[in-house]
Amino acid sequence: STTCAAIAKKNDYTLHGLTINYGQKHDYELKAAKLVAQNFKFNSHVIIDINLASFGGSSLVSEEIEVPKNRNF
């Protein structure tokens, strides 16, 4: 997380990032992760691909399932 990276950087740790591309419908998270890695000057940043479809359907990755919005909990 960005918060953890900020704390680690403040304490002079070497930063390494791992981002998981799980096939989400949008790429906001991936773009944000790249920006965080650049801004905090990570020593390394890796993006790995994982196909969540093997675990079942999800509205985050499936075009057939709508993302729920404005729900009451």
Short mmCIF file of C-alpha atoms in Angstrom, two decimals:
data_model
loop_
_atom_site.label_atom_id
_atom_site.label_comp_id
_atom_site.label_asym_id
_atom_site.label_seq_id
_atom_site.Cartn_x
_atom_site.Cartn_y
_atom_site.Cartn_z
CA SER A 1 0.00 0.00 0.00
CA THR A 2 1.02 3.59 -0.47
CA THR A 3 0.86 4.21 3.27
CA CYS A 4 3.24 1.34 3.98
CA ALA A 5 5.61 2.60 1.29
CA ALA A 6 5.63 6.08 2.84
CA ILE A 7 6.40 4.70 6.30
CA ALA A 8 9.13 2.41 4.96
CA LYS A 9 10.71 5.23 2.95
CA LYS A 10 10.66 7.53 5.98
CA ASN A 11 12.53 4.81 7.90
CA ASP A 12 15.13 4.45 5.13
CA TYR A 13 14.07 1.02 3.87
CA THR A 14 14.76 -0.03 0.30
CA LEU A 15 11.42 -0.21 -1.47
CA HIS A 16 10.26 -3.02 -3.76
CA GLY A 17 6.76 -3.14 -5.20
CA LEU A 18 4.52 -5.99 -6.28
CA THR A 19 1.31 -5.25 -8.17
CA ILE A 20 -1.17 -7.92 -9.19
CA ASN A 21 -3.01 -7.56 -12.47
CA TYR A 22 -6.02 -9.79 -11.89
CA GLY A 23 -7.71 -8.90 -15.16
CA GLN A 24 -9.76 -6.04 -13.77
CA LYS A 25 -12.02 -4.19 -16.20
CA HIS A 26 -10.11 -0.94 -15.79
CA ASP A 27 -6.44 -0.13 -15.39
CA TYR A 28 -6.68 2.59 -12.73
CA GLU A 29 -5.04 0.44 -10.07
CA LEU A 30 -2.16 -0.53 -12.35
CA LYS A 31 -1.52 3.09 -13.39
CA ALA A 32 -1.66 4.22 -9.75
CA ALA A 33 0.78 1.51 -8.69
CA LYS A 34 3.25 2.60 -11.37
CA LEU A 35 2.98 6.21 -10.22
CA VAL A 36 3.53 5.25 -6.58
CA ALA A 37 6.61 3.23 -7.57
CA GLN A 38 7.99 6.17 -9.56
CA ASN A 39 7.22 8.82 -6.94
CA PHE A 40 8.70 6.82 -4.07
CA LYS A 41 11.65 5.72 -6.24
CA PHE A 42 11.14 1.99 -5.68
CA ASN A 43 14.26 -0.07 -6.25
CA SER A 44 12.08 -2.50 -8.23
CA HIS A 45 8.45 -2.84 -9.20
CA VAL A 46 6.95 -5.98 -10.71
CA ILE A 47 3.46 -6.49 -12.12
CA ILE A 48 2.30 -10.10 -12.26
CA ASP A 49 -0.77 -11.44 -14.02
CA ILE A 50 -3.21 -13.75 -12.27
CA ASN A 51 -6.35 -15.03 -13.96
CA LEU A 52 -9.09 -14.78 -11.35
CA ALA A 53 -11.51 -16.57 -13.67
CA SER A 54 -9.99 -19.83 -12.44
CA PHE A 55 -11.47 -19.04 -9.01
CA GLY A 56 -14.95 -18.21 -10.32
CA GLY A 57 -16.84 -15.21 -11.61
CA SER A 58 -16.41 -11.70 -10.29
CA SER A 59 -17.93 -8.38 -11.29
CA LEU A 60 -14.42 -6.92 -11.25
CA VAL A 61 -13.22 -9.09 -14.13
CA SER A 62 -16.29 -10.41 -15.98
CA GLU A 63 -18.08 -8.52 -18.72
CA GLU A 64 -21.22 -10.57 -17.96
CA ILE A 65 -21.48 -9.50 -14.30
CA GLU A 66 -22.29 -5.88 -13.52
CA VAL A 67 -20.39 -4.14 -10.74
CA PRO A 68 -22.88 -3.47 -7.90
CA LYS A 69 -23.37 0.22 -7.15
CA ASN A 70 -25.31 2.25 -4.58
CA ARG A 71 -26.15 -0.73 -2.41
CA ASN A 72 -27.35 -0.44 1.19
CA PHE A 73 -25.40 -2.59 3.59
#
